[in-house]
Amino acid sequence: MISKPNLLLLAAALFLACSGQPENGGESGAGTPASTVKTGYKIPVQVVMPTRGNLQEAITIYGKLTPVRETLLASQFAGRIVRLPFSEGDVVSAGQVVATLKSPKAEALSQVTSSAKAKEMLPITVRAPFSGVIVRKFHFAGDVVSPGEALVKLQDTSRFFLWGDLPAIYLNRVRPGQLLQVSFPDVPGWHVQTKIEAVNAAVNPETQMAQIRATVKNKNQRFKQNLLATIRIVTQSVQQALLLPRKAVLHGAHGDFVFLKKGGRARQQPVEIGLETPDTLEIRSGLTPADSVVLTGNYELQDGMAIREEEK
C-alpha cells in the first residue's frame, strides 16, 4: 500500500513526464536554445582604433664595462724611488713624469762624494704613455725596486669597452652596426647609446654565449670599470607603422585575426603581423586607421555576434 506522501511525489513525476519539460529547463544548454533564453543579449566589449607610430624589435642582454687601455708603469732599471707624488684616483697627462728613481750607482756615489760627476748622473724617470687615471699604486717614495717592477697602474678612462653576453640563439639576428641602448641598473638615470663594433666568432661551450663589443665614451668621467650594464639591441625598426595592442589580436588555425565592430556586430578580420614587442604589434595588412577593433571581450566572440561597446 502506497502512503499519501509517496502518492503525491508519484503524481508530480507523472505530470512532469507528460508535460515534456526538463526538470532544469531554466538553464541554457539543457534542452532550451541559448538564443531563446537571452533574446537580444549583446556581448559587452571595448574597442580601439589602430594608431600610427614607430616600433622597435629588440633583445635585452647583460654585460659590463672594461678598460680600452691600461698599463703597469715600471722602470727598466733598478733603483730607489725618489719621488712618486701621485695617489690612486689622480689624473695624469701623456708624457708627464709619474716617478723619479735614483740608480744604485748614483746613490752610492752621492754617499761617498759630492763631486760633480755624482751630481751630474741623471735620475731615472718614468712617464705616462697616455693620459689617464692612476687606479693602483704599488710603491711609495723611498722604496727600492727591481727592473720591471710595477710602480702604478695607469688606466685610460676617456672611453670603455662594453662587453655583452649574447645567447647563441640570437646570433642570426645580431650584427655589427646595430644600435645599442644601454642602461646601468646600479645607477638609475644613466643611459647611453652606441653601436655594435664586433661579435665574437667563438661561443662559450659551457654557457652557449657569444660576446659582443661596443665602445662607450666617458666624457664626464662618470663611468667606471666593471660597471654592470643592461643592453637593449635593436634588431629591427619601422617608422609610422600601423600599430595595435597585442591583446586585440587572436591566433587561429588559419592565422592571425581580429574582430571589428561593424553595425553593432563582431566581424572577424584576418591580419598580417610584422614587428612585435611585449605590448604592441605592427599590422602590415588587413586594417586601416579608421577600423574599430575589439580590444576586450574578443575571446568570447564568434563572427556575426551582437556586441555593445562599453565605456573604458
C-alpha positions as CSV (number, residue, x, y, z in Angstrom):
1,M,0.0,0.0,0.0
2,I,1.4,3.4,-1.0
3,S,1.4,6.1,1.6
4,K,-0.1,9.6,0.9
5,P,3.2,11.4,0.7
6,N,4.5,8.9,-1.8
7,L,1.4,9.2,-3.9
8,L,1.9,13.0,-4.1
9,L,5.5,12.5,-5.3
10,L,4.4,9.9,-7.9
11,A,1.7,12.3,-9.2
12,A,4.2,15.1,-9.6
13,A,6.6,12.9,-11.6
14,L,3.9,11.8,-13.9
15,F,2.8,15.4,-14.5
16,L,6.4,16.5,-15.5
17,A,6.8,13.5,-17.8
18,C,3.5,14.3,-19.6
19,S,4.3,18.0,-20.0
20,G,7.7,17.2,-21.8
21,Q,9.6,20.0,-19.9
22,P,13.0,19.2,-18.5
23,E,13.5,19.5,-14.8
24,N,16.3,22.1,-15.2
25,G,14.5,24.0,-18.0
26,G,15.7,27.4,-16.7
27,E,19.4,26.6,-17.6
28,S,20.8,27.5,-21.0
29,G,22.0,24.5,-22.9
30,A,19.8,22.0,-21.0
31,G,17.3,21.5,-23.8
32,T,16.5,25.1,-24.4
33,P,18.4,27.0,-27.1
34,A,20.6,29.9,-25.7
35,S,19.0,32.3,-28.2
36,T,15.6,31.8,-26.6
37,V,17.0,32.3,-23.1
38,K,18.8,35.5,-23.8
39,T,16.9,37.1,-26.6
40,G,18.5,40.4,-27.7
41,Y,21.6,40.0,-25.5
42,K,24.7,41.8,-26.7
43,I,28.2,40.9,-25.5
44,P,30.0,43.9,-23.9
45,V,33.3,44.9,-25.5
46,Q,35.8,47.7,-25.6
47,V,37.2,48.8,-28.9
48,V,40.3,50.6,-30.1
49,M,41.4,52.2,-33.3
50,P,44.8,51.4,-34.8
51,T,47.4,54.1,-34.5
52,R,50.5,55.3,-36.5
53,G,53.8,55.2,-34.8
54,N,57.4,53.9,-34.7
55,L,58.2,50.4,-33.4
56,Q,61.4,48.7,-32.5
57,E,62.0,44.9,-32.0
58,A,64.8,44.4,-29.5
59,I,66.8,41.8,-27.5
60,T,67.9,42.5,-23.9
61,I,71.2,41.1,-22.7
62,Y,73.6,42.0,-19.9
63,G,77.3,43.0,-19.8
64,K,79.9,45.3,-18.2
65,L,82.5,48.0,-18.9
66,T,86.2,47.2,-19.2
67,P,89.1,49.5,-20.0
68,V,90.1,50.1,-23.6
69,R,93.7,50.8,-22.4
70,E,95.6,50.3,-19.2
71,T,99.2,49.5,-18.3
72,L,101.6,48.9,-15.5
73,L,104.3,51.6,-15.3
74,A,107.7,50.4,-14.3
75,S,111.4,51.3,-14.5
76,Q,113.7,49.4,-16.8
77,F,116.4,49.8,-14.2
78,A,116.7,49.1,-10.5
79,G,116.8,52.0,-8.1
80,R,115.3,53.8,-5.1
81,I,112.1,55.8,-5.7
82,V,113.0,59.5,-5.0
83,R,109.6,60.9,-6.0
84,L,106.2,59.3,-6.6
85,P,103.7,62.0,-5.8
86,F,100.5,60.5,-7.2
87,S,97.8,58.6,-5.4
88,E,95.1,56.3,-6.6
89,G,92.4,58.4,-8.4
90,D,94.8,61.1,-9.6
91,V,94.8,62.2,-13.2
92,V,98.0,62.4,-15.2
93,S,98.7,63.6,-18.7
94,A,100.5,61.9,-21.5
95,G,104.3,62.4,-21.1
96,Q,104.0,63.5,-17.5
97,V,106.7,62.2,-15.1
98,V,105.0,59.8,-12.8
99,A,108.0,58.6,-10.8
100,T,111.7,59.5,-10.3
101,L,114.3,57.0,-9.2
102,K,118.0,57.1,-8.3
103,S,120.1,54.3,-9.6
104,P,122.2,52.3,-7.1
105,K,125.4,53.7,-8.6
106,A,124.2,57.3,-8.3
107,E,123.0,56.7,-4.7
108,A,126.4,55.1,-3.8
109,L,128.4,57.9,-5.3
110,S,126.3,60.6,-3.6
111,Q,127.0,58.9,-0.2
112,V,130.8,58.9,-0.6
113,T,131.5,62.0,-2.6
114,S,130.0,65.4,-3.5
115,S,131.8,65.5,-6.8
116,A,130.2,67.0,-9.9
117,K,130.2,63.5,-11.5
118,A,127.8,62.2,-8.9
119,K,125.5,65.2,-9.2
120,E,125.5,65.0,-13.0
121,M,124.2,61.5,-13.1
122,L,120.7,61.8,-14.5
123,P,117.8,60.4,-12.5
124,I,115.7,57.6,-13.9
125,T,112.2,58.9,-14.8
126,V,109.0,57.0,-15.6
127,R,106.5,58.9,-17.8
128,A,102.9,58.2,-18.6
129,P,102.5,56.9,-22.1
130,F,98.9,58.3,-22.3
131,S,96.6,60.4,-20.3
132,G,94.6,58.6,-17.7
133,V,94.0,57.9,-14.0
134,I,96.2,56.1,-11.5
135,V,93.9,53.2,-10.5
136,R,96.5,51.4,-8.3
137,K,99.7,52.3,-6.6
138,F,102.2,49.6,-5.6
139,H,105.1,51.6,-4.1
140,F,106.0,54.8,-2.3
141,A,108.9,57.2,-2.2
142,G,111.9,55.5,-0.6
143,D,111.1,52.0,-1.8
144,V,113.8,50.1,-3.7
145,V,112.5,48.4,-6.8
146,S,113.9,45.9,-9.3
147,P,113.9,46.3,-13.1
148,G,110.4,45.9,-14.5
149,E,108.7,46.0,-11.0
150,A,105.4,47.8,-11.3
151,L,105.1,51.2,-9.7
152,V,101.5,52.1,-10.6
153,K,98.7,51.0,-12.9
154,L,97.5,53.7,-15.3
155,Q,94.1,53.4,-17.0
156,D,92.7,55.4,-19.9
157,T,89.2,56.4,-18.7
158,S,88.2,58.5,-21.7
159,R,86.3,55.5,-23.0
160,F,85.5,51.9,-22.1
161,F,84.7,48.7,-24.0
162,L,81.2,47.4,-23.4
163,W,81.1,43.7,-23.5
164,G,77.8,41.9,-23.6
165,D,76.9,38.2,-23.3
166,L,74.7,37.2,-26.2
167,P,72.8,33.8,-26.1
168,A,73.7,31.8,-29.2
169,I,70.1,31.6,-30.3
170,Y,70.2,35.3,-31.2
171,L,73.3,35.1,-33.3
172,N,71.4,35.2,-36.6
173,R,69.7,38.5,-35.5
174,V,72.7,40.4,-34.4
175,R,75.5,42.1,-36.5
176,P,78.0,44.9,-36.3
177,G,76.4,48.3,-36.7
178,Q,73.2,47.7,-34.8
179,L,72.1,50.2,-32.3
180,L,72.5,49.5,-28.6
181,Q,70.5,51.3,-25.9
182,V,72.5,50.9,-22.6
183,S,71.4,51.5,-19.0
184,F,73.1,50.8,-15.7
185,P,70.9,49.1,-13.1
186,D,73.1,50.2,-10.2
187,V,72.9,53.9,-11.3
188,P,69.3,54.7,-12.2
189,G,69.0,57.5,-14.8
190,W,72.3,56.8,-16.6
191,H,71.7,55.9,-20.2
192,V,73.9,55.9,-23.3
193,Q,73.6,54.8,-27.0
194,T,76.3,53.2,-29.0
195,K,76.6,50.6,-31.8
196,I,78.0,47.0,-32.0
197,E,81.6,47.0,-33.2
198,A,82.2,43.3,-33.2
199,V,80.6,39.9,-32.5
200,N,83.0,37.3,-31.2
201,A,83.4,34.4,-33.6
202,A,83.6,31.9,-30.7
203,V,80.7,30.6,-28.5
204,N,81.5,29.6,-24.9
205,P,80.8,25.9,-24.9
206,E,79.6,25.9,-21.2
207,T,77.3,28.9,-21.3
208,Q,76.4,28.9,-25.1
209,M,77.1,32.7,-25.1
210,A,78.9,34.8,-27.6
211,Q,80.3,38.2,-26.7
212,I,79.5,41.4,-28.5
213,R,81.7,44.5,-28.2
214,A,81.0,48.2,-28.3
215,T,82.7,51.4,-27.1
216,V,81.2,53.9,-24.6
217,K,82.7,57.4,-24.4
218,N,83.3,58.7,-20.9
219,K,83.3,62.5,-21.4
220,N,82.2,63.3,-17.9
221,Q,84.3,60.6,-16.2
222,R,81.2,59.1,-14.7
223,F,81.6,55.5,-15.9
224,K,83.8,53.1,-14.1
225,Q,85.5,49.8,-14.8
226,N,83.3,46.7,-14.3
227,L,80.1,48.7,-14.0
228,L,77.2,46.3,-14.9
229,A,75.0,47.2,-17.9
230,T,71.7,46.3,-19.3
231,I,72.0,46.2,-23.1
232,R,69.0,46.5,-25.5
233,I,69.9,45.5,-29.0
234,V,67.5,46.9,-31.6
235,T,67.2,44.2,-34.2
236,Q,64.6,45.8,-36.4
237,S,62.6,49.1,-36.6
238,V,59.7,50.6,-38.5
239,Q,58.6,54.2,-38.9
240,Q,55.0,55.3,-38.9
241,A,53.6,51.8,-38.9
242,L,50.0,50.8,-38.2
243,L,50.1,49.6,-34.5
244,L,47.7,47.7,-32.4
245,P,47.7,46.4,-28.8
246,R,48.8,42.8,-28.6
247,K,45.7,41.6,-26.8
248,A,43.5,42.8,-29.6
249,V,44.9,40.1,-32.0
250,L,43.8,36.5,-31.7
251,H,45.5,33.4,-33.2
252,G,43.5,30.7,-35.0
253,A,44.2,27.6,-37.1
254,H,44.2,29.7,-40.3
255,G,46.3,32.6,-39.0
256,D,46.0,35.8,-37.0
257,F,42.8,37.8,-36.9
258,V,40.9,40.5,-35.1
259,F,37.2,41.3,-34.6
260,L,35.9,44.5,-36.0
261,K,32.8,46.3,-34.7
262,K,30.5,46.9,-37.7
263,G,26.9,47.7,-37.4
264,G,26.7,46.5,-33.8
265,R,28.1,43.1,-34.7
266,A,31.5,41.4,-34.5
267,R,33.1,40.7,-37.8
268,Q,36.2,38.5,-38.0
269,Q,39.1,40.1,-40.0
270,P,42.4,38.3,-40.9
271,V,45.5,40.4,-40.3
272,E,49.2,40.1,-41.1
273,I,51.6,40.8,-38.2
274,G,55.0,42.4,-38.6
275,L,57.3,43.5,-35.8
276,E,56.3,42.6,-32.2
277,T,57.0,43.9,-28.7
278,P,55.6,42.6,-25.5
279,D,52.6,45.0,-25.7
280,T,52.3,46.2,-29.3
281,L,52.1,44.6,-32.8
282,E,52.8,46.1,-36.2
283,I,49.8,45.3,-38.5
284,R,51.1,45.1,-42.1
285,S,47.8,44.3,-43.8
286,G,44.1,43.8,-43.1
287,L,43.3,47.0,-41.2
288,T,43.0,50.8,-41.8
289,P,43.3,53.6,-39.2
290,A,39.5,54.0,-39.3
291,D,38.7,50.5,-38.2
292,S,37.1,49.9,-34.8
293,V,38.9,46.8,-33.4
294,V,37.6,44.8,-30.4
295,L,40.1,45.1,-27.6
296,T,38.5,43.3,-24.7
297,G,35.8,40.7,-24.7
298,N,37.1,39.3,-28.0
299,Y,37.8,35.8,-26.7
300,E,34.0,35.2,-26.3
301,L,33.1,36.3,-29.8
302,Q,32.2,34.5,-33.0
303,D,31.7,36.1,-36.3
304,G,28.3,37.9,-36.5
305,M,27.6,38.0,-32.8
306,A,25.8,41.1,-31.5
307,I,28.1,43.4,-29.4
308,R,27.8,46.6,-27.5
309,E,30.6,49.0,-26.7
310,E,31.4,49.7,-23.0
311,E,33.0,52.9,-21.7
312,K,36.7,52.5,-20.9
